[in-house]
CSV table of C-alpha atoms in Angstrom, one decimal:
chain,number,residue,atom,x,y,z
A,1,UNK,CA,1.2,-27.8,-12.1
A,2,UNK,CA,-0.5,-26.5,-15.2
A,3,UNK,CA,-1.5,-22.9,-15.9
A,4,UNK,CA,-4.9,-21.6,-17.0
A,5,UNK,CA,-5.2,-18.8,-19.6
A,6,UNK,CA,-5.8,-16.2,-16.9
A,7,UNK,CA,-2.5,-17.3,-15.2
A,8,UNK,CA,-0.4,-15.9,-18.0
A,9,UNK,CA,-2.6,-12.9,-18.9
A,10,UNK,CA,-0.5,-9.8,-18.5
A,11,UNK,CA,-1.7,-6.9,-16.4
A,12,UNK,CA,-2.9,-3.9,-18.4
A,13,UNK,CA,0.1,-1.8,-17.4
A,14,UNK,CA,2.5,-4.5,-18.7
A,15,UNK,CA,0.7,-4.9,-22.0
A,16,UNK,CA,1.3,-1.3,-23.0
A,17,UNK,CA,4.7,-0.6,-21.4
A,18,UNK,CA,7.9,-2.0,-22.9
A,19,UNK,CA,10.2,-0.2,-20.5
A,20,UNK,CA,10.2,2.4,-17.8
A,21,UNK,CA,10.6,5.4,-20.0
A,22,UNK,CA,10.3,8.9,-18.5
A,23,UNK,CA,6.7,9.3,-19.7
A,24,UNK,CA,5.7,5.9,-18.2
A,25,UNK,CA,6.6,7.0,-14.6
A,26,UNK,CA,3.7,8.2,-12.5
A,27,UNK,CA,4.2,11.8,-11.5
A,28,UNK,CA,2.0,13.8,-9.2
A,29,UNK,CA,1.3,17.3,-10.4
A,30,UNK,CA,3.4,20.1,-8.7
A,31,UNK,CA,7.0,20.7,-8.0
A,32,UNK,CA,9.0,20.1,-4.8
A,33,UNK,CA,11.2,22.9,-3.4
A,34,UNK,CA,14.5,21.8,-1.8
A,35,UNK,CA,16.5,24.5,-0.1
A,36,UNK,CA,18.2,25.3,3.2
A,37,UNK,CA,14.9,25.5,5.0
A,38,UNK,CA,13.6,22.3,3.3
A,39,UNK,CA,16.7,20.0,3.0
A,40,UNK,CA,17.0,16.8,1.1
A,41,UNK,CA,20.3,14.8,0.7
A,42,UNK,CA,19.9,13.2,-2.7
A,43,UNK,CA,23.2,11.2,-2.6
A,44,UNK,CA,22.5,9.8,0.9
A,45,UNK,CA,18.9,8.9,-0.2
A,46,UNK,CA,19.8,7.1,-3.4
A,47,UNK,CA,22.8,5.4,-1.9
A,48,UNK,CA,20.4,3.2,0.0
A,49,UNK,CA,19.0,1.7,-3.2
A,50,UNK,CA,20.5,-0.6,-5.8
A,51,UNK,CA,19.7,-1.9,-9.3
A,52,UNK,CA,16.8,-0.5,-11.3
A,53,UNK,CA,15.0,0.9,-8.2
A,54,UNK,CA,17.8,3.4,-7.7
A,55,UNK,CA,17.5,4.5,-11.4
A,56,UNK,CA,13.7,4.7,-11.2
A,57,UNK,CA,13.7,6.8,-8.0
A,58,UNK,CA,16.4,9.1,-9.4
A,59,UNK,CA,14.3,9.8,-12.5
A,60,UNK,CA,11.2,10.4,-10.4
A,61,UNK,CA,13.1,13.0,-8.3
A,62,UNK,CA,14.4,14.7,-11.4
A,63,UNK,CA,10.8,15.1,-12.7
A,64,UNK,CA,9.5,16.4,-9.4
A,65,UNK,CA,12.3,18.7,-8.3
A,66,UNK,CA,13.9,21.0,-10.9
A,67,UNK,CA,16.7,22.0,-8.5
A,68,UNK,CA,17.8,18.4,-8.2
A,69,UNK,CA,17.1,17.4,-11.8
A,70,UNK,CA,20.7,17.6,-13.1
A,71,UNK,CA,22.2,15.7,-10.2
A,72,UNK,CA,19.4,13.1,-10.3
A,73,UNK,CA,19.7,12.5,-14.0
A,74,UNK,CA,23.5,12.1,-13.7
A,75,UNK,CA,22.9,9.5,-10.9
A,76,UNK,CA,20.4,7.7,-13.1
A,77,UNK,CA,22.8,7.6,-16.0
A,78,UNK,CA,25.6,6.3,-13.8
A,79,UNK,CA,23.3,3.4,-12.8
A,80,UNK,CA,22.2,2.7,-16.3
A,81,UNK,CA,25.6,2.4,-17.9
A,82,UNK,CA,26.2,-0.5,-15.4
A,83,UNK,CA,23.3,-2.4,-16.8
A,84,UNK,CA,21.8,-3.6,-20.1
A,85,UNK,CA,18.9,-1.1,-20.6
A,86,UNK,CA,20.0,0.9,-23.7
A,87,UNK,CA,16.6,2.3,-24.4
A,88,UNK,CA,16.3,3.9,-21.0
A,89,UNK,CA,19.9,5.2,-21.2
A,90,UNK,CA,19.2,7.0,-24.5
A,91,UNK,CA,15.9,8.4,-23.1
A,92,UNK,CA,17.4,9.7,-19.9
A,93,UNK,CA,20.4,11.2,-21.6
A,94,UNK,CA,18.0,13.1,-23.9
A,95,UNK,CA,16.0,14.3,-20.9
A,96,UNK,CA,19.2,15.5,-19.2
A,97,UNK,CA,20.5,17.4,-22.2
A,98,UNK,CA,17.1,19.1,-22.6
A,99,UNK,CA,17.4,20.7,-19.1
A,100,UNK,CA,17.8,24.5,-19.2
A,101,UNK,CA,21.4,25.4,-18.7
A,102,UNK,CA,22.6,21.8,-18.5
A,103,UNK,CA,26.1,21.0,-20.0
A,104,UNK,CA,25.5,18.8,-23.0
A,105,UNK,CA,26.6,15.2,-22.3
A,106,UNK,CA,27.7,13.1,-25.3
A,107,UNK,CA,26.2,9.7,-25.8
A,108,UNK,CA,28.6,6.8,-24.9
A,109,UNK,CA,28.3,5.1,-28.3
A,110,UNK,CA,30.8,2.4,-27.3
A,111,UNK,CA,28.5,1.4,-24.4
A,112,UNK,CA,25.5,1.4,-26.6
A,113,UNK,CA,27.0,-0.7,-29.4
A,114,UNK,CA,28.6,-3.1,-27.0
A,115,UNK,CA,25.5,-3.6,-24.9
A,116,UNK,CA,23.2,-4.0,-27.9
A,117,UNK,CA,25.5,-6.7,-29.2
A,118,UNK,CA,25.7,-8.5,-25.9
A,119,UNK,CA,21.9,-8.3,-25.5
A,120,UNK,CA,21.3,-9.8,-28.9
A,121,UNK,CA,23.8,-12.5,-28.3
A,122,UNK,CA,22.3,-13.4,-24.9
A,123,UNK,CA,18.7,-13.3,-26.2
A,124,UNK,CA,19.6,-15.6,-29.1
A,125,UNK,CA,21.3,-18.1,-26.7
A,126,UNK,CA,18.4,-18.1,-24.2
A,127,UNK,CA,15.8,-18.6,-27.0
A,128,UNK,CA,17.8,-21.5,-28.6
A,129,UNK,CA,18.1,-23.2,-25.2
A,130,UNK,CA,14.3,-22.8,-24.6
A,131,UNK,CA,13.5,-24.3,-28.0
A,132,UNK,CA,15.9,-27.2,-27.4
A,133,UNK,CA,14.6,-28.0,-24.0
A,134,UNK,CA,11.0,-27.7,-25.2
A,135,UNK,CA,11.6,-30.1,-28.1
A,136,UNK,CA,13.2,-32.6,-25.7
A,137,UNK,CA,10.3,-32.2,-23.2
A,138,UNK,CA,12.7,-31.4,-20.3
A,139,UNK,CA,10.2,-29.7,-18.0
A,140,UNK,CA,12.6,-28.4,-15.4
A,141,UNK,CA,15.0,-27.0,-18.0
A,142,UNK,CA,12.1,-25.3,-19.8
A,143,UNK,CA,11.0,-23.6,-16.5
A,144,UNK,CA,14.6,-22.4,-15.9
A,145,UNK,CA,14.8,-21.1,-19.5
A,146,UNK,CA,11.6,-19.0,-19.0
A,147,UNK,CA,12.9,-17.7,-15.7
A,148,UNK,CA,16.2,-16.7,-17.3
A,149,UNK,CA,14.4,-15.0,-20.2
A,150,UNK,CA,12.3,-13.1,-17.7
A,151,UNK,CA,15.4,-11.9,-15.9
A,152,UNK,CA,17.0,-11.0,-19.2
A,153,UNK,CA,14.0,-8.9,-20.3
A,154,UNK,CA,13.8,-7.3,-16.9
A,155,UNK,CA,17.4,-6.2,-17.1
A,156,UNK,CA,16.8,-4.6,-20.5
A,157,UNK,CA,13.7,-2.8,-19.3
A,158,UNK,CA,11.1,-4.8,-21.3
A,159,UNK,CA,8.7,-5.4,-18.4
A,160,UNK,CA,5.9,-6.9,-20.6
A,161,UNK,CA,8.2,-9.7,-22.0
A,162,UNK,CA,9.7,-10.2,-18.5
A,163,UNK,CA,6.2,-10.7,-17.0
A,164,UNK,CA,5.1,-13.0,-19.8
A,165,UNK,CA,8.1,-15.3,-19.4
A,166,UNK,CA,7.8,-15.5,-15.6
A,167,UNK,CA,4.1,-16.3,-15.9
A,168,UNK,CA,4.6,-18.9,-18.5
A,169,UNK,CA,7.1,-20.7,-16.3
A,170,UNK,CA,4.3,-21.6,-14.0
A,171,UNK,CA,3.0,-24.5,-16.1
A,172,UNK,CA,6.4,-26.1,-15.8
A,173,UNK,CA,6.6,-25.8,-12.0
A,174,UNK,CA,6.8,-29.1,-10.3
A,175,UNK,CA,6.6,-28.1,-6.6
A,176,UNK,CA,5.5,-25.2,-4.4
A,177,UNK,CA,8.9,-23.6,-4.2
A,178,UNK,CA,8.9,-23.1,-8.0
A,179,UNK,CA,5.5,-21.3,-7.8
A,180,UNK,CA,6.7,-19.1,-4.9
A,181,UNK,CA,9.8,-18.1,-6.9
A,182,UNK,CA,7.7,-17.2,-9.9
A,183,UNK,CA,5.3,-15.1,-7.8
A,184,UNK,CA,8.1,-13.3,-6.0
A,185,UNK,CA,9.6,-12.3,-9.4
A,186,UNK,CA,6.3,-11.1,-10.7
A,187,UNK,CA,5.6,-9.1,-7.5
A,188,UNK,CA,9.0,-7.4,-7.8
A,189,UNK,CA,8.2,-6.2,-11.3
A,190,UNK,CA,4.7,-5.1,-10.5
A,191,UNK,CA,6.0,-3.1,-7.5
A,192,UNK,CA,8.5,-1.4,-9.8
A,193,UNK,CA,5.7,-0.6,-12.2
A,194,UNK,CA,3.6,0.7,-9.4
A,195,UNK,CA,0.9,-1.7,-10.6
A,196,UNK,CA,-0.7,-2.2,-7.1
A,197,UNK,CA,-4.0,-3.5,-8.4
A,198,UNK,CA,-2.5,-6.8,-9.5
A,199,UNK,CA,-0.4,-7.5,-6.5
A,200,UNK,CA,-3.1,-9.3,-4.5
A,201,UNK,CA,-3.5,-12.0,-7.2
A,202,UNK,CA,0.1,-13.2,-6.9
A,203,UNK,CA,0.3,-12.6,-3.1
A,204,UNK,CA,-2.6,-15.1,-2.8
A,205,UNK,CA,-0.9,-17.6,-5.1
A,206,UNK,CA,2.4,-17.4,-3.2
A,207,UNK,CA,0.7,-17.7,0.2
A,208,UNK,CA,-1.2,-20.8,-1.1
A,209,UNK,CA,2.1,-22.4,-2.3
A,210,UNK,CA,3.8,-21.4,0.9
A,211,UNK,CA,1.1,-23.1,3.0
A,212,UNK,CA,1.5,-26.2,0.8
A,213,UNK,CA,5.2,-26.4,1.5
A,214,UNK,CA,4.8,-26.0,5.3
A,215,UNK,CA,4.7,-29.7,6.2
A,216,UNK,CA,8.2,-30.2,4.7
A,217,UNK,CA,10.3,-29.3,7.8
A,218,UNK,CA,13.9,-29.4,6.6
A,219,UNK,CA,17.0,-27.4,7.4
A,220,UNK,CA,18.4,-27.6,3.9
A,221,UNK,CA,19.7,-24.2,2.5
A,222,UNK,CA,17.0,-22.5,0.4
A,223,UNK,CA,14.2,-24.6,1.8
A,224,UNK,CA,10.8,-23.2,2.6
A,225,UNK,CA,9.9,-25.5,5.4
A,226,UNK,CA,8.2,-24.1,8.5
A,227,UNK,CA,10.5,-21.8,10.5
A,228,UNK,CA,13.3,-21.8,7.9
A,229,UNK,CA,15.1,-18.5,7.3
A,230,UNK,CA,14.1,-18.6,3.6
A,231,UNK,CA,10.5,-19.0,4.6
A,232,UNK,CA,10.7,-15.9,6.9
A,233,UNK,CA,12.1,-13.8,4.1
A,234,UNK,CA,9.4,-14.9,1.7
A,235,UNK,CA,6.7,-14.1,4.3
A,236,UNK,CA,8.3,-10.6,4.9
A,237,UNK,CA,8.2,-10.0,1.1
A,238,UNK,CA,4.6,-11.0,0.9
A,239,UNK,CA,3.6,-8.8,3.9
A,240,UNK,CA,5.3,-5.8,2.2
A,241,UNK,CA,3.6,-6.5,-1.1
A,242,UNK,CA,0.3,-6.8,0.7
A,243,UNK,CA,0.8,-3.5,2.5
A,244,UNK,CA,1.7,-1.8,-0.7
A,245,UNK,CA,-1.4,-3.2,-2.4
A,246,UNK,CA,-3.6,-1.8,0.5
A,247,UNK,CA,-1.8,1.6,0.4
A,248,UNK,CA,-2.1,1.8,-3.4
A,249,UNK,CA,-5.9,1.2,-3.0
A,250,UNK,CA,-6.2,4.0,-0.4
A,251,UNK,CA,-7.1,1.5,2.4
A,252,UNK,CA,-4.7,3.1,4.9
A,253,UNK,CA,-5.9,1.4,8.0
A,254,UNK,CA,-5.3,-2.1,6.5
A,255,UNK,CA,-2.0,-0.9,5.0
A,256,UNK,CA,-0.9,0.4,8.5
A,257,UNK,CA,-1.5,-3.0,10.1
A,258,UNK,CA,0.2,-4.8,7.3
A,259,UNK,CA,3.3,-2.6,7.6
A,260,UNK,CA,3.3,-2.7,11.4
A,261,UNK,CA,3.5,-6.5,11.5
A,262,UNK,CA,6.3,-6.9,9.0
A,263,UNK,CA,9.4,-8.9,9.8
A,264,UNK,CA,12.7,-7.1,9.5
A,265,UNK,CA,14.3,-9.5,7.0
A,266,UNK,CA,13.4,-8.8,3.4
A,267,UNK,CA,16.4,-10.6,2.0
A,268,UNK,CA,17.5,-9.4,-1.4
A,269,UNK,CA,14.6,-6.9,-1.5
A,270,UNK,CA,16.3,-4.8,1.1
A,271,UNK,CA,17.6,-1.9,-1.0
A,272,UNK,CA,16.6,-3.6,-4.3
A,273,UNK,CA,12.9,-2.8,-3.8
A,274,UNK,CA,12.5,-0.9,-0.5
A,275,UNK,CA,14.6,0.2,2.5
A,276,UNK,CA,13.7,0.0,6.2
A,277,UNK,CA,13.4,3.8,6.2
A,278,UNK,CA,10.7,3.6,3.6
A,279,UNK,CA,8.7,1.1,5.7
A,280,UNK,CA,9.0,3.3,8.8
A,281,UNK,CA,7.6,6.3,6.9
A,282,UNK,CA,4.9,4.3,5.1
A,283,UNK,CA,3.7,2.5,8.2
A,284,UNK,CA,3.8,5.5,10.5
A,285,UNK,CA,1.9,7.9,8.1
A,286,UNK,CA,-0.8,5.3,7.4
A,287,UNK,CA,-1.2,4.7,11.1
A,288,UNK,CA,-1.4,8.4,12.0
A,289,UNK,CA,-4.0,8.9,9.3
A,290,UNK,CA,-6.3,5.9,10.2
A,291,UNK,CA,-5.7,4.5,13.7
A,292,UNK,CA,-6.7,5.7,17.1
A,293,UNK,CA,-4.0,6.8,19.6
A,294,UNK,CA,-4.5,3.7,21.7
A,295,UNK,CA,-4.0,1.5,18.6
A,296,UNK,CA,-0.9,3.6,17.6
A,297,UNK,CA,0.6,3.1,21.1
A,298,UNK,CA,0.0,-0.7,21.0
A,299,UNK,CA,0.9,-1.4,17.3
A,300,UNK,CA,3.6,1.2,16.7
A,301,UNK,CA,5.3,2.5,19.8
A,302,UNK,CA,5.2,-0.8,21.8
A,303,UNK,CA,5.9,-3.0,18.8
A,304,UNK,CA,9.3,-4.8,18.9
A,305,UNK,CA,9.4,-5.6,15.2
A,306,UNK,CA,8.4,-2.1,14.0
A,307,UNK,CA,10.7,-0.5,16.5
A,308,UNK,CA,13.6,-1.7,14.3
A,309,UNK,CA,12.2,0.4,11.4
A,310,UNK,CA,11.5,3.5,13.5
A,311,UNK,CA,15.2,3.6,14.4
A,312,UNK,CA,16.0,4.2,10.8
A,313,UNK,CA,14.2,7.6,10.7
A,314,UNK,CA,14.5,9.5,14.0
A,315,UNK,CA,12.3,12.4,12.9
A,316,UNK,CA,9.4,9.9,12.5
A,317,UNK,CA,9.8,8.9,16.2
A,318,UNK,CA,9.7,12.6,17.1
A,319,UNK,CA,6.5,13.1,15.2
A,320,UNK,CA,4.9,10.1,16.9
A,321,UNK,CA,5.9,11.4,20.4
A,322,UNK,CA,4.5,14.8,19.7
A,323,UNK,CA,1.2,13.3,18.3
A,324,UNK,CA,0.8,11.0,21.3
A,325,UNK,CA,1.5,14.0,23.6
A,326,UNK,CA,-1.2,16.1,21.9
A,327,UNK,CA,1.5,18.6,20.8
A,328,UNK,CA,-0.1,19.0,17.4
A,329,UNK,CA,1.7,22.2,16.6
A,330,UNK,CA,5.0,20.4,17.1
A,331,UNK,CA,3.8,17.7,14.8
A,332,UNK,CA,3.2,20.3,12.1
A,333,UNK,CA,6.4,22.1,12.8
A,334,UNK,CA,8.4,18.9,12.5
A,335,UNK,CA,6.8,18.1,9.2
A,336,UNK,CA,7.3,21.6,7.9
A,337,UNK,CA,11.0,21.4,8.8
A,338,UNK,CA,11.4,18.8,6.0
A,339,UNK,CA,8.7,20.1,3.7
A,340,UNK,CA,8.2,22.3,0.7
A,341,UNK,CA,4.8,23.2,1.9
A,342,UNK,CA,2.9,22.5,5.2
A,343,UNK,CA,2.8,18.8,6.0
A,344,UNK,CA,4.3,17.9,2.6
A,345,UNK,CA,7.7,16.6,3.5
A,346,UNK,CA,10.2,16.7,0.6
A,347,UNK,CA,11.3,13.2,1.6
A,348,UNK,CA,7.7,12.1,1.2
A,349,UNK,CA,6.9,14.0,-2.0
A,350,UNK,CA,10.0,12.6,-3.6
A,351,UNK,CA,9.2,9.0,-2.8
A,352,UNK,CA,8.0,7.2,-5.9
A,353,UNK,CA,5.4,5.1,-4.0
A,354,UNK,CA,4.3,7.7,-1.4
A,355,UNK,CA,4.1,11.0,-3.3
A,356,UNK,CA,0.6,10.3,-4.7
A,357,UNK,CA,-0.8,9.7,-1.2
A,358,UNK,CA,0.8,12.6,0.6
A,359,UNK,CA,-2.1,15.1,0.2
A,360,UNK,CA,-4.7,12.6,1.4
A,361,UNK,CA,-2.6,11.3,4.3
A,362,UNK,CA,-1.8,14.8,5.4
A,363,UNK,CA,-5.4,15.9,5.4
A,364,UNK,CA,-6.5,12.8,7.3
A,365,UNK,CA,-3.8,13.3,9.9
A,366,UNK,CA,-4.7,16.9,10.3
A,367,UNK,CA,-8.4,16.0,10.7
A,368,UNK,CA,-7.7,13.4,13.3
A,369,UNK,CA,-5.6,15.9,15.3
A,370,UNK,CA,-8.4,18.5,15.1
A,371,UNK,CA,-10.9,16.0,16.4
A,372,UNK,CA,-8.6,14.9,19.2
A,373,UNK,CA,-7.9,18.5,20.2
A,374,UNK,CA,-11.6,19.4,20.5
A,375,UNK,CA,-12.8,16.3,22.3
A,376,UNK,CA,-12.2,17.5,26.0
A,377,UNK,CA,-13.9,20.9,25.4
A,378,UNK,CA,-17.5,22.1,25.5
A,379,UNK,CA,-16.5,25.4,23.9
A,380,UNK,CA,-13.2,26.7,22.4
A,381,UNK,CA,-12.2,29.9,20.7
A,382,UNK,CA,-11.2,29.3,17.1
A,383,UNK,CA,-8.3,31.8,17.6
A,384,UNK,CA,-6.9,29.6,20.3
A,385,UNK,CA,-7.3,26.5,18.2
A,386,UNK,CA,-5.6,28.1,15.2
A,387,UNK,CA,-2.7,29.2,17.4
A,388,UNK,CA,-2.4,25.6,18.8
A,389,UNK,CA,-2.0,24.3,15.2
A,390,UNK,CA,-0.1,27.2,13.8
A,391,UNK,CA,-2.8,27.9,11.2
A,392,UNK,CA,-4.6,31.0,10.0
A,393,UNK,CA,-8.0,31.6,11.5
A,394,UNK,CA,-9.8,31.4,8.1
A,395,UNK,CA,-8.1,28.1,7.3
A,396,UNK,CA,-9.0,26.7,10.7
A,397,UNK,CA,-12.6,27.7,10.4
A,398,UNK,CA,-12.8,26.2,6.9
A,399,UNK,CA,-11.3,22.9,8.2
A,400,UNK,CA,-13.7,22.8,11.2
A,401,UNK,CA,-16.7,23.5,8.9
A,402,UNK,CA,-15.7,20.5,6.7
A,403,UNK,CA,-15.3,18.2,9.7
A,404,UNK,CA,-18.8,19.2,11.0
A,405,UNK,CA,-20.3,18.5,7.6
A,406,UNK,CA,-18.7,15.1,7.6
A,407,UNK,CA,-19.9,14.4,11.1
A,408,UNK,CA,-16.5,14.0,12.6
A,409,UNK,CA,-17.0,16.9,15.0
A,410,UNK,CA,-20.5,17.3,16.6
A,411,UNK,CA,-20.5,21.0,17.2
A,412,UNK,CA,-21.6,24.4,16.0
A,413,UNK,CA,-19.7,27.5,15.1
A,414,UNK,CA,-20.5,30.9,16.4
A,415,UNK,CA,-19.3,32.8,13.3
A,416,UNK,CA,-19.6,36.2,15.0
A,417,UNK,CA,-17.6,35.4,18.1
A,418,UNK,CA,-15.5,32.7,16.4
A,419,UNK,CA,-16.4,30.1,19.0
A,420,UNK,CA,-16.8,26.4,18.5
A,421,UNK,CA,-19.5,25.0,20.7
A,422,UNK,CA,-20.2,21.3,21.2
A,423,UNK,CA,-23.8,20.2,20.8
A,424,UNK,CA,-25.7,19.7,24.0
A,425,UNK,CA,-25.3,16.2,25.3
A,426,UNK,CA,-27.9,15.0,27.8
A,427,UNK,CA,-27.1,11.4,28.9
A,428,UNK,CA,-30.6,11.0,30.5
A,429,UNK,CA,-32.3,11.7,27.1
A,430,UNK,CA,-30.0,9.3,25.4
A,431,UNK,CA,-30.7,6.6,28.0
A,432,UNK,CA,-34.4,7.1,27.7
A,433,UNK,CA,-34.3,6.9,23.9
A,434,UNK,CA,-32.2,3.6,24.1
A,435,UNK,CA,-34.7,2.2,26.5
A,436,UNK,CA,-37.7,3.0,24.3
A,437,UNK,CA,-35.9,1.5,21.3
A,438,UNK,CA,-35.1,-1.7,23.2
A,439,UNK,CA,-38.7,-2.0,24.4
A,440,UNK,CA,-40.1,-1.6,20.8
A,441,UNK,CA,-37.7,-4.2,19.6
A,442,UNK,CA,-38.7,-6.6,22.4
A,443,UNK,CA,-42.4,-6.1,21.6
A,444,UNK,CA,-41.9,-6.8,17.9
A,445,UNK,CA,-39.9,-10.0,18.7
A,446,UNK,CA,-42.6,-11.2,21.1
A,447,UNK,CA,-45.4,-10.6,18.6
A,448,UNK,CA,-43.5,-12.6,15.9
A,449,UNK,CA,-42.9,-15.4,18.4
A,450,UNK,CA,-46.6,-15.5,19.2
A,451,UNK,CA,-47.5,-15.6,15.5
A,452,UNK,CA,-45.2,-18.6,15.0
A,453,UNK,CA,-46.7,-20.4,18.0
A,454,UNK,CA,-50.2,-20.0,16.6
A,455,UNK,CA,-49.2,-21.3,13.2
A,456,UNK,CA,-47.5,-24.3,14.7
A,457,UNK,CA,-50.6,-25.0,16.8
A,458,UNK,CA,-52.7,-24.9,13.7
A,459,UNK,CA,-50.3,-27.2,11.9
A,460,UNK,CA,-50.0,-24.7,9.1
A,461,UNK,CA,-46.4,-25.5,8.1
A,462,UNK,CA,-44.4,-27.0,5.3
A,463,UNK,CA,-42.4,-30.0,6.4
A,464,UNK,CA,-39.1,-31.1,4.8
A,465,UNK,CA,-39.4,-34.3,2.6
A,466,UNK,CA,-38.3,-37.5,4.2
A,467,UNK,CA,-34.6,-38.3,3.8
A,468,UNK,CA,-33.7,-34.6,3.3
A,469,UNK,CA,-31.1,-33.1,5.6
A,470,UNK,CA,-32.5,-30.9,8.3
A,471,UNK,CA,-32.4,-30.1,12.0
A,472,UNK,CA,-35.9,-31.3,12.7
A,473,UNK,CA,-37.4,-27.8,12.6
A,474,UNK,CA,-39.9,-26.6,10.0
A,475,UNK,CA,-38.1,-24.8,7.2
A,476,UNK,CA,-40.8,-22.3,6.4
A,477,UNK,CA,-44.3,-21.3,7.1
A,478,UNK,CA,-47.2,-21.4,4.7
A,479,UNK,CA,-48.0,-17.7,4.1
A,480,UNK,CA,-51.4,-16.2,3.4
A,481,UNK,CA,-53.6,-18.5,5.4
A,482,UNK,CA,-53.7,-16.6,8.7
A,483,UNK,CA,-53.7,-12.9,9.0
A,484,UNK,CA,-52.4,-10.9,11.9
A,485,UNK,CA,-55.9,-10.0,13.0
A,486,UNK,CA,-56.7,-13.7,13.5
A,487,UNK,CA,-54.0,-13.9,16.2
A,488,UNK,CA,-55.3,-11.1,18.3
């Protein structure tokens, strides 16, 4: 397989970012409060992750939550000294020492010097191997050299060079499994960069290669034949990447369905990229924000595959049960128990992928709950509605006004008496209007049919040339020869 120029073109984020420095991480404005009323166990949370993901999430938490910053930076440094990313180590150490009141930590110069020497030695070896294999035209060895260089640059934090080498390895791929391996490596880096816009390109390439490998039914270890364990792991990874692409674009309904159909075997991505708890939270919040209760019941609560993920976060199951039982105040209270502000769960606001979407998701979930609450009523006092949601009267009225303006609630507000009244609904009038509309549509269709019959009778048509494909009917009518008045 050969690559085209666009196959090795780097995404914009990779062209400008050499490593995941503190400034490169996407941070939503605002700070998260963690205290006794809004708990967050940092050690338990980060212990579920490994590799660079653990370091990235620790740095994100340090930037968002000042009370956890010292502990988060220390955890990040502990992960970095086990790797080869010297630049990030120096950057994070400087950030930690700049914290107010922090005990100054000395730089581990022995680690820096040793790692730089090892990195230089490893880079030189890999580049020499690549040049040797390229000169000898050993295609498979060149592909493996580009792959190893990509992994080397990834370990040192140079995402641009890592992506470049992984993408260049495609022109030396000789079968579908090689293309899949390249795409999975690129998707992992893009997810770590939060570069969701480019995920779909490599998901499509991987799915195409996976379909091409399906006829090869084999039980050999590592094969991607139909039904093989390795194939199921690849499909789960692609489903997760697809869900993240949809959530990153704000298409929460599609993201919900993508999360909800995921298999429970992500292979080496489990902990390295994402945890089952993350999938439970992402999928549930997207579903609550975009799906009807019947769809939530069928796709979430009655799903055997997603049930595995719900078991990882018990409070998510409690929120779902409260929502399905129309106990909307309980939903808000459950969220507030873990939040720094209403509906802004600390666990959610400190998630590197979810934090940016929390305000939008929270508003959409609240709006759906308000609409569901009002549906059975013809009139309802706003005070009663505010009490049911645990909100202030003024906030409730403002939310209702916005929903009315958006057409989600068909009602009017009696501002003096603080009563929400549904608009009069007369089914007889609606039936009459539908009947009149259907009659007018039928009349228009009949007139057009009569016009066509008159034209065919007068032989005013344009026939298809002989030998041209057609279904025997005239392709078009010659316009301008007969007016509507001539057909009366």
